[in-house]
PDB file of C-alpha atoms and ligand atoms in Angstrom:
ATOM      1  CA  CYS A1239     -24.765 -21.703 -20.020  1.00  0.00           C
ATOM      2  CA  ALA A1240     -22.836 -21.337 -23.318  1.00  0.00           C
ATOM      3  CA  ASN A1241     -19.509 -22.560 -22.001  1.00  0.00           C
ATOM      4  CA  PRO A1242     -19.704 -25.967 -20.251  1.00  0.00           C
ATOM      5  CA  ASN A1243     -16.447 -25.185 -18.389  1.00  0.00           C
ATOM      6  CA  GLU A1244     -18.168 -22.314 -16.603  1.00  0.00           C
ATOM      7  CA  LEU A1245     -20.445 -24.798 -14.853  1.00  0.00           C
ATOM      8  CA  HIS A1246     -17.478 -26.096 -12.891  1.00  0.00           C
ATOM      9  CA  MET A1247     -15.966 -22.716 -12.122  1.00  0.00           C
ATOM     10  CA  LYS A1248     -16.233 -21.449  -8.566  1.00  0.00           C
ATOM     11  CA  PRO A1249     -18.403 -18.322  -8.540  1.00  0.00           C
ATOM     12  CA  GLN A1250     -16.539 -15.106  -7.795  1.00  0.00           C
ATOM     13  CA  THR A1251     -17.209 -13.878  -4.267  1.00  0.00           C
ATOM     14  CA  LEU A1252     -16.968 -10.307  -3.012  1.00  0.00           C
ATOM     15  CA  GLY A1253     -14.680 -11.464  -0.204  1.00  0.00           C
ATOM     16  CA  THR A1254     -14.530 -13.764   2.805  1.00  0.00           C
ATOM     17  CA  ILE A1255     -16.163 -12.873   6.113  1.00  0.00           C
ATOM     18  CA  LEU A1256     -15.493 -14.664   9.385  1.00  0.00           C
ATOM     19  CA  ILE A1257     -18.443 -14.624  11.803  1.00  0.00           C
ATOM     20  CA  VAL A1258     -17.470 -15.271  15.430  1.00  0.00           C
ATOM     21  CA  GLU A1259     -20.758 -15.634  17.311  1.00  0.00           C
ATOM     22  CA  ASP A1260     -21.844 -18.196  19.921  1.00  0.00           C
ATOM     23  CA  GLU A1261     -25.599 -17.813  19.336  1.00  0.00           C
ATOM     24  CA  ALA A1262     -26.179 -20.420  16.621  1.00  0.00           C
ATOM     25  CA  GLU A1263     -29.399 -18.850  15.355  1.00  0.00           C
ATOM     26  CA  LEU A1264     -27.907 -15.373  14.991  1.00  0.00           C
ATOM     27  CA  ARG A1265     -24.795 -16.818  13.323  1.00  0.00           C
ATOM     28  CA  PHE A1266     -27.011 -18.716  10.890  1.00  0.00           C
ATOM     29  CA  ILE A1267     -29.085 -15.641   9.978  1.00  0.00           C
ATOM     30  CA  LEU A1268     -25.953 -13.542   9.417  1.00  0.00           C
ATOM     31  CA  ALA A1269     -24.327 -16.264   7.317  1.00  0.00           C
ATOM     32  CA  VAL A1270     -27.408 -16.751   5.129  1.00  0.00           C
ATOM     33  CA  HIS A1271     -27.754 -13.048   4.360  1.00  0.00           C
ATOM     34  CA  LEU A1272     -24.047 -12.447   3.790  1.00  0.00           C
ATOM     35  CA  ARG A1273     -23.841 -15.457   1.444  1.00  0.00           C
ATOM     36  CA  ALA A1274     -26.916 -14.195  -0.416  1.00  0.00           C
ATOM     37  CA  ALA A1275     -25.193 -10.811  -0.769  1.00  0.00           C
ATOM     38  CA  GLY A1276     -22.238 -12.527  -2.479  1.00  0.00           C
ATOM     39  CA  PHE A1277     -19.753 -13.049   0.345  1.00  0.00           C
ATOM     40  CA  GLU A1278     -18.036 -16.260   1.329  1.00  0.00           C
ATOM     41  CA  VAL A1279     -18.674 -16.983   5.018  1.00  0.00           C
ATOM     42  CA  ILE A1280     -16.639 -18.880   7.598  1.00  0.00           C
ATOM     43  CA  GLU A1281     -18.182 -19.473  11.036  1.00  0.00           C
ATOM     44  CA  ALA A1282     -16.702 -19.811  14.522  1.00  0.00           C
ATOM     45  CA  SER A1283     -18.635 -20.208  17.773  1.00  0.00           C
ATOM     46  CA  ASN A1284     -16.029 -19.055  20.305  1.00  0.00           C
ATOM     47  CA  GLY A1285     -13.094 -16.636  20.558  1.00  0.00           C
ATOM     48  CA  ALA A1286     -10.366 -19.298  20.430  1.00  0.00           C
ATOM     49  CA  ASP A1287     -11.799 -20.880  17.283  1.00  0.00           C
ATOM     50  CA  GLY A1288     -12.239 -17.392  15.798  1.00  0.00           C
ATOM     51  CA  ILE A1289      -8.550 -16.557  16.306  1.00  0.00           C
ATOM     52  CA  GLU A1290      -7.535 -19.895  14.782  1.00  0.00           C
ATOM     53  CA  ARG A1291      -9.693 -19.433  11.676  1.00  0.00           C
ATOM     54  CA  ALA A1292      -8.522 -15.834  11.195  1.00  0.00           C
ATOM     55  CA  THR A1293      -4.898 -16.972  11.385  1.00  0.00           C
ATOM     56  CA  GLN A1294      -5.319 -19.928   9.008  1.00  0.00           C
ATOM     57  CA  ASP A1295      -7.820 -18.752   6.400  1.00  0.00           C
ATOM     58  CA  PRO A1296      -7.594 -15.705   4.128  1.00  0.00           C
ATOM     59  CA  ILE A1297     -10.214 -13.454   5.766  1.00  0.00           C
ATOM     60  CA  ASP A1298     -11.234  -9.983   4.546  1.00  0.00           C
ATOM     61  CA  VAL A1299     -13.544  -8.898   7.380  1.00  0.00           C
ATOM     62  CA  ILE A1300     -14.363 -10.302  10.841  1.00  0.00           C
ATOM     63  CA  ILE A1301     -17.717  -9.896  12.574  1.00  0.00           C
ATOM     64  CA  MET A1302     -16.954 -10.487  16.266  1.00  0.00           C
ATOM     65  CA  ASP A1303     -19.398 -10.814  19.154  1.00  0.00           C
ATOM     66  CA  VAL A1304     -18.196  -9.419  22.508  1.00  0.00           C
ATOM     67  CA  GLY A1305     -19.701 -12.076  24.780  1.00  0.00           C
ATOM     68  CA  LEU A1306     -18.063 -15.333  23.671  1.00  0.00           C
ATOM     69  CA  PRO A1307     -17.029 -18.542  25.472  1.00  0.00           C
ATOM     70  CA  ILE A1308     -13.374 -19.646  25.989  1.00  0.00           C
ATOM     71  CA  ILE A1309     -11.899 -16.313  24.821  1.00  0.00           C
ATOM     72  CA  ASP A1310     -14.197 -13.244  24.824  1.00  0.00           C
ATOM     73  CA  GLY A1311     -14.530 -11.010  21.762  1.00  0.00           C
ATOM     74  CA  LEU A1312     -12.522  -8.091  23.177  1.00  0.00           C
ATOM     75  CA  THR A1313      -9.535 -10.315  24.064  1.00  0.00           C
ATOM     76  CA  ALA A1314      -9.769 -12.124  20.728  1.00  0.00           C
ATOM     77  CA  THR A1315      -9.758  -8.790  18.843  1.00  0.00           C
ATOM     78  CA  ARG A1316      -6.765  -7.577  20.848  1.00  0.00           C
ATOM     79  CA  ARG A1317      -4.837 -10.772  20.052  1.00  0.00           C
ATOM     80  CA  LEU A1318      -5.683 -10.512  16.350  1.00  0.00           C
ATOM     81  CA  LYS A1319      -4.472  -6.895  16.304  1.00  0.00           C
ATOM     82  CA  GLU A1320      -1.213  -7.913  18.013  1.00  0.00           C
ATOM     83  CA  ASN A1321      -0.477 -10.562  15.369  1.00  0.00           C
ATOM     84  CA  PRO A1322       1.072  -8.967  12.226  1.00  0.00           C
ATOM     85  CA  LYS A1323      -0.580 -11.689  10.126  1.00  0.00           C
ATOM     86  CA  THR A1324      -4.101 -10.673  11.197  1.00  0.00           C
ATOM     87  CA  ALA A1325      -3.596  -7.071  12.392  1.00  0.00           C
ATOM     88  CA  ASN A1326      -4.944  -5.507   9.177  1.00  0.00           C
ATOM     89  CA  ILE A1327      -8.206  -7.484   8.999  1.00  0.00           C
ATOM     90  CA  PRO A1328     -11.047  -5.062   9.823  1.00  0.00           C
ATOM     91  CA  VAL A1329     -13.195  -6.139  12.784  1.00  0.00           C
ATOM     92  CA  ILE A1330     -16.878  -5.252  13.204  1.00  0.00           C
ATOM     93  CA  MET A1331     -17.854  -5.711  16.859  1.00  0.00           C
ATOM     94  CA  LEU A1332     -21.284  -6.959  17.903  1.00  0.00           C
ATOM     95  CA  THR A1333     -22.298  -5.479  21.253  1.00  0.00           C
ATOM     96  CA  ALA A1334     -25.483  -5.607  23.311  1.00  0.00           C
ATOM     97  CA  ARG A1335     -27.495  -2.386  23.122  1.00  0.00           C
ATOM     98  CA  SER A1336     -27.553  -2.353  26.941  1.00  0.00           C
ATOM     99  CA  ALA A1337     -23.731  -2.540  27.234  1.00  0.00           C
ATOM    100  CA  THR A1338     -22.645   0.640  25.439  1.00  0.00           C
ATOM    101  CA  ASN A1339     -19.380   0.561  27.415  1.00  0.00           C
ATOM    102  CA  ASP A1340     -18.412  -2.417  25.253  1.00  0.00           C
ATOM    103  CA  VAL A1341     -18.440  -0.135  22.196  1.00  0.00           C
ATOM    104  CA  ILE A1342     -15.602   1.942  23.637  1.00  0.00           C
ATOM    105  CA  LYS A1343     -13.732  -1.147  24.801  1.00  0.00           C
ATOM    106  CA  GLY A1344     -14.210  -2.724  21.363  1.00  0.00           C
ATOM    107  CA  LEU A1345     -12.856   0.320  19.520  1.00  0.00           C
ATOM    108  CA  GLU A1346      -9.941   0.448  21.981  1.00  0.00           C
ATOM    109  CA  ALA A1347      -9.236  -3.229  21.294  1.00  0.00           C
ATOM    110  CA  GLY A1348      -8.860  -2.354  17.599  1.00  0.00           C
ATOM    111  CA  ALA A1349     -12.338  -2.865  16.093  1.00  0.00           C
ATOM    112  CA  GLN A1350     -13.095  -0.583  13.110  1.00  0.00           C
ATOM    113  CA  GLU A1351     -16.856  -0.648  13.468  1.00  0.00           C
ATOM    114  CA  TYR A1352     -19.594  -1.844  15.789  1.00  0.00           C
ATOM    115  CA  LEU A1353     -23.197  -2.971  15.601  1.00  0.00           C
ATOM    116  CA  LEU A1354     -25.648  -2.845  18.496  1.00  0.00           C
ATOM    117  CA  LYS A1355     -27.770  -5.955  19.066  1.00  0.00           C
ATOM    118  CA  PRO A1356     -30.513  -6.461  18.046  1.00  0.00           C
ATOM    119  CA  PHE A1357     -29.783  -5.151  14.546  1.00  0.00           C
ATOM    120  CA  GLU A1358     -31.415  -5.157  11.139  1.00  0.00           C
ATOM    121  CA  VAL A1359     -29.763  -7.344   8.508  1.00  0.00           C
ATOM    122  CA  ALA A1360     -29.692  -4.346   6.141  1.00  0.00           C
ATOM    123  CA  GLU A1361     -27.635  -2.513   8.764  1.00  0.00           C
ATOM    124  CA  VAL A1362     -25.095  -5.367   8.881  1.00  0.00           C
ATOM    125  CA  LEU A1363     -24.770  -5.462   5.094  1.00  0.00           C
ATOM    126  CA  ALA A1364     -24.309  -1.676   4.920  1.00  0.00           C
ATOM    127  CA  ARG A1365     -21.620  -1.801   7.629  1.00  0.00           C
ATOM    128  CA  VAL A1366     -19.799  -4.704   5.944  1.00  0.00           C
ATOM    129  CA  ARG A1367     -19.812  -2.923   2.572  1.00  0.00           C
ATOM    130  CA  THR A1368     -18.455   0.272   4.161  1.00  0.00           C
ATOM    131  CA  VAL A1369     -15.613  -1.664   5.789  1.00  0.00           C
ATOM    132  CA  PHE A1370     -14.820  -3.383   2.483  1.00  0.00           C
ATOM    133  CA  ARG A1371     -14.746  -0.065   0.620  1.00  0.00           C
ATOM    134  CA  LEU A1372     -12.476   1.476   3.265  1.00  0.00           C
ATOM    135  CA  ALA A1373     -10.115  -1.509   3.225  1.00  0.00           C
ATOM    136  CA  SER A1374      -9.820  -1.405  -0.549  1.00  0.00           C
ATOM    137  CA  ALA A1375      -9.283   2.396  -0.476  1.00  0.00           C
ATOM    138  CA  HIS A1376      -6.505   1.829   2.078  1.00  0.00           C
ATOM    139  CA  ARG A1377      -4.881  -0.770  -0.146  1.00  0.00           C
ATOM    140  CA  ASP A1378      -5.022   1.623  -3.156  1.00  0.00           C
ATOM    141  CA  LEU A1379      -3.541   4.413  -1.035  1.00  0.00           C
ATOM    142  CA  ASP A1380      -0.709   2.170   0.204  1.00  0.00           C
ATOM    143  CA  ARG A1381       0.065   1.105  -3.351  1.00  0.00           C
ATOM    144  CA  LEU A1382       0.114   4.730  -4.571  1.00  0.00           C
ATOM    145  CA  ASN A1383       2.305   5.763  -1.632  1.00  0.00           C
ATOM    146  CA  ASN A1384       4.838   3.034  -2.364  1.00  0.00           C
ATOM    147  CA  GLN A1385       4.860   3.961  -6.047  1.00  0.00           C
ATOM    148  CA  LEU A1386       5.378   7.638  -5.214  1.00  0.00           C
ATOM    149  CA  GLU A1387       8.177   6.862  -2.751  1.00  0.00           C
ATOM    150  CA  ALA A1388       9.957   4.724  -5.354  1.00  0.00           C
ATOM    151  CA  GLU A1389       9.678   7.533  -7.932  1.00  0.00           C
ATOM    152  CA  VAL A1390      10.981  10.138  -5.474  1.00  0.00           C
ATOM    153  CA  ASP A1391      13.878   7.817  -4.546  1.00  0.00           C
ATOM    154  CA  ALA A1392      14.803   7.319  -8.194  1.00  0.00           C
ATOM    155  CA  LYS A1393      14.664  11.088  -8.897  1.00  0.00           C
ATOM    156  CA  THR A1394      16.745  11.833  -5.776  1.00  0.00           C
ATOM    157  CA  ARG A1395      19.380   9.317  -6.887  1.00  0.00           C
ATOM    158  CA  SER A1396      19.549  10.864 -10.386  1.00  0.00           C
ATOM    159  CA  LEU A1397      19.889  14.360  -8.916  1.00  0.00           C
ATOM    160  CA  GLN A1398      22.650  13.151  -6.608  1.00  0.00           C
ATOM    161  CA  VAL A1399      24.548  11.640  -9.564  1.00  0.00           C
ATOM    162  CA  LEU A1400      24.120  14.849 -11.576  1.00  0.00           C
ATOM    163  CA  TYR A1401      25.256  16.954  -8.635  1.00  0.00           C
ATOM    164  CA  GLU A1402      28.387  14.808  -8.213  1.00  0.00           C
ATOM    165  CA  PHE A1403      29.012  14.965 -11.958  1.00  0.00           C
ATOM    166  CA  MET A1404      28.864  18.789 -11.968  1.00  0.00           C
ATOM    167  CA  ARG A1405      31.079  18.971  -8.878  1.00  0.00           C
ATOM    168  CA  ASP A1406      33.712  16.614 -10.327  1.00  0.00           C
ATOM    169  CA  LEU A1407      33.519  18.367 -13.674  1.00  0.00           C
ATOM    170  CA  ASN A1408      34.658  21.586 -12.008  1.00  0.00           C
ATOM    171  CA  HIS A1409      37.805  19.821 -10.840  1.00  0.00           C
ATOM    172  CA  ALA A1410      38.446  17.801 -13.997  1.00  0.00           C
ATOM    173  CA  THR A1411      41.798  18.619 -15.574  1.00  0.00           C
ATOM    174  CA  GLY A1412      41.739  17.019 -19.006  1.00  0.00           C
ATOM    175  CA  ARG A1413      39.700  15.565 -21.839  1.00  0.00           C
ATOM    176  CA  ASP A1414      40.104  11.961 -20.637  1.00  0.00           C
ATOM    177  CA  GLU A1415      38.860  12.756 -17.182  1.00  0.00           C
ATOM    178  CA  ILE A1416      35.837  14.649 -18.545  1.00  0.00           C
ATOM    179  CA  LEU A1417      34.932  11.744 -20.845  1.00  0.00           C
ATOM    180  CA  ASP A1418      35.255   9.246 -17.975  1.00  0.00           C
ATOM    181  CA  LEU A1419      33.008  11.381 -15.784  1.00  0.00           C
ATOM    182  CA  PHE A1420      30.466  11.750 -18.556  1.00  0.00           C
ATOM    183  CA  MET A1421      30.330   7.987 -19.139  1.00  0.00           C
ATOM    184  CA  ARG A1422      29.848   7.246 -15.466  1.00  0.00           C
ATOM    185  CA  CYS A1423      27.092   9.857 -15.184  1.00  0.00           C
ATOM    186  CA  VAL A1424      25.208   8.413 -18.206  1.00  0.00           C
ATOM    187  CA  GLN A1425      25.486   4.880 -16.860  1.00  0.00           C
ATOM    188  CA  GLN A1426      24.324   5.816 -13.353  1.00  0.00           C
ATOM    189  CA  THR A1427      21.386   7.967 -14.443  1.00  0.00           C
ATOM    190  CA  THR A1428      20.110   5.560 -17.108  1.00  0.00           C
ATOM    191  CA  GLY A1429      20.967   2.299 -15.334  1.00  0.00           C
ATOM    192  CA  ALA A1430      22.266   0.953 -18.669  1.00  0.00           C
ATOM    193  CA  ARG A1431      24.587  -2.049 -18.421  1.00  0.00           C
ATOM    194  CA  ARG A1432      26.562  -1.079 -21.516  1.00  0.00           C
ATOM    195  CA  VAL A1433      27.382   2.461 -22.626  1.00  0.00           C
ATOM    196  CA  SER A1434      29.595   3.461 -25.537  1.00  0.00           C
ATOM    197  CA  LEU A1435      30.660   6.886 -26.733  1.00  0.00           C
ATOM    198  CA  PHE A1436      31.580   7.616 -30.364  1.00  0.00           C
ATOM    199  CA  LEU A1437      33.401  10.802 -31.379  1.00  0.00           C
ATOM    200  CA  LEU A1438      33.984  12.181 -34.864  1.00  0.00           C
ATOM    201  CA  ASN A1439      37.623  12.010 -35.971  1.00  0.00           C
ATOM    202  CA  ASP A1440      39.544  15.076 -37.203  1.00  0.00           C
ATOM    203  CA  ALA A1441      38.890  14.252 -40.843  1.00  0.00           C
ATOM    204  CA  ALA A1442      35.170  14.114 -39.997  1.00  0.00           C
ATOM    205  CA  ASN A1443      34.721  10.845 -41.921  1.00  0.00           C
ATOM    206  CA  LEU A1444      34.755   8.315 -39.080  1.00  0.00           C
ATOM    207  CA  LEU A1445      32.920   7.865 -35.786  1.00  0.00           C
ATOM    208  CA  VAL A1446      35.451   6.263 -33.454  1.00  0.00           C
ATOM    209  CA  CYS A1447      34.543   4.554 -30.190  1.00  0.00           C
ATOM    210  CA  GLU A1448      36.385   6.512 -27.509  1.00  0.00           C
ATOM    211  CA  ARG A1449      34.899   5.057 -24.371  1.00  0.00           C
ATOM    212  CA  ALA A1450      32.822   2.043 -23.417  1.00  0.00           C
ATOM    213  CA  LEU A1451      31.483   0.646 -20.174  1.00  0.00           C
ATOM    214  CA  GLY A1452      30.508  -3.003 -19.928  1.00  0.00           C
ATOM    215  CA  LEU A1453      32.337  -3.862 -23.170  1.00  0.00           C
ATOM    216  CA  ASP A1454      35.839  -3.505 -24.659  1.00  0.00           C
ATOM    217  CA  TYR A1455      35.884  -0.318 -26.746  1.00  0.00           C
ATOM    218  CA  LYS A1456      39.003  -1.390 -28.654  1.00  0.00           C
ATOM    219  CA  GLN A1457      36.949  -4.237 -30.170  1.00  0.00           C
ATOM    220  CA  ILE A1458      34.302  -1.857 -31.514  1.00  0.00           C
ATOM    221  CA  PRO A1459      35.060  -0.946 -35.153  1.00  0.00           C
ATOM    222  CA  PRO A1460      34.704   2.667 -36.286  1.00  0.00           C
ATOM    223  CA  MET A1461      31.681   3.722 -38.335  1.00  0.00           C
ATOM    224  CA  SER A1462      32.159   5.696 -41.529  1.00  0.00           C
ATOM    225  CA  VAL A1463      30.350   8.973 -42.064  1.00  0.00           C
ATOM    226  CA  ASN A1464      29.437   9.662 -45.627  1.00  0.00           C
ATOM    227  CA  GLU A1465      27.291  12.501 -46.909  1.00  0.00           C
ATOM    228  CA  ALA A1466      25.520  10.268 -49.419  1.00  0.00           C
ATOM    229  CA  GLN A1467      25.174   7.096 -47.343  1.00  0.00           C
ATOM    230  CA  GLY A1468      24.931   8.544 -43.844  1.00  0.00           C
ATOM    231  CA  ILE A1469      26.542   6.571 -41.019  1.00  0.00           C
ATOM    232  CA  THR A1470      27.560   3.010 -41.898  1.00  0.00           C
ATOM    233  CA  GLY A1471      29.473   0.308 -40.094  1.00  0.00           C
TER     234      GLY A1471
HETATM  235 CA1   CA B 269     -22.705 -13.899  22.724  1.00  0.00          CA
END
């Protein structure tokens, strides 16, 4: 290892999986394979412990057995789905091949996926990866949606300001009123804290500050306009 600091760094994991399974041997096999595949694994042996771990630790996916002591897997899943803190954690339900009814109950309780016991480890890994991909696609979609909504909101606000500007412009009676409207429209559509407006004087040799928002326009000195030097001041 070229960098000695890297020796002390925690290896990057693909995510954290909580296994809630009362059969110690099965839990062990699942944990070994999931760790080998790059996941961090937290274990619980009953439904109550499972709920507690899911509420306290940052968990990405839960593998939940149906038949569990203290609180069964279906009830535990329902409780996790009712809690806003844990509601979005995907649950993969483990059900006995003989109890296919549990699959329906599990999906009704809020599980995303299920695995029928006995299963192949490869099957578990494939299912976990699918759930991870889906969860990350959901997160991307949510982020894009929020971004899009914010953009639409901003555009709607600008259009509203422009609409009001055009409407008020129709009723404006003099130069001062038109300039005031114009300044307000620029400030509202750009969000600028300070806006100043310079107009050319009659002699066409000075740019004079006529209006300012967020600063005192009388304090702003005029700028001279000179064919050779351009605008100075
Ligand atoms: Ca069990």
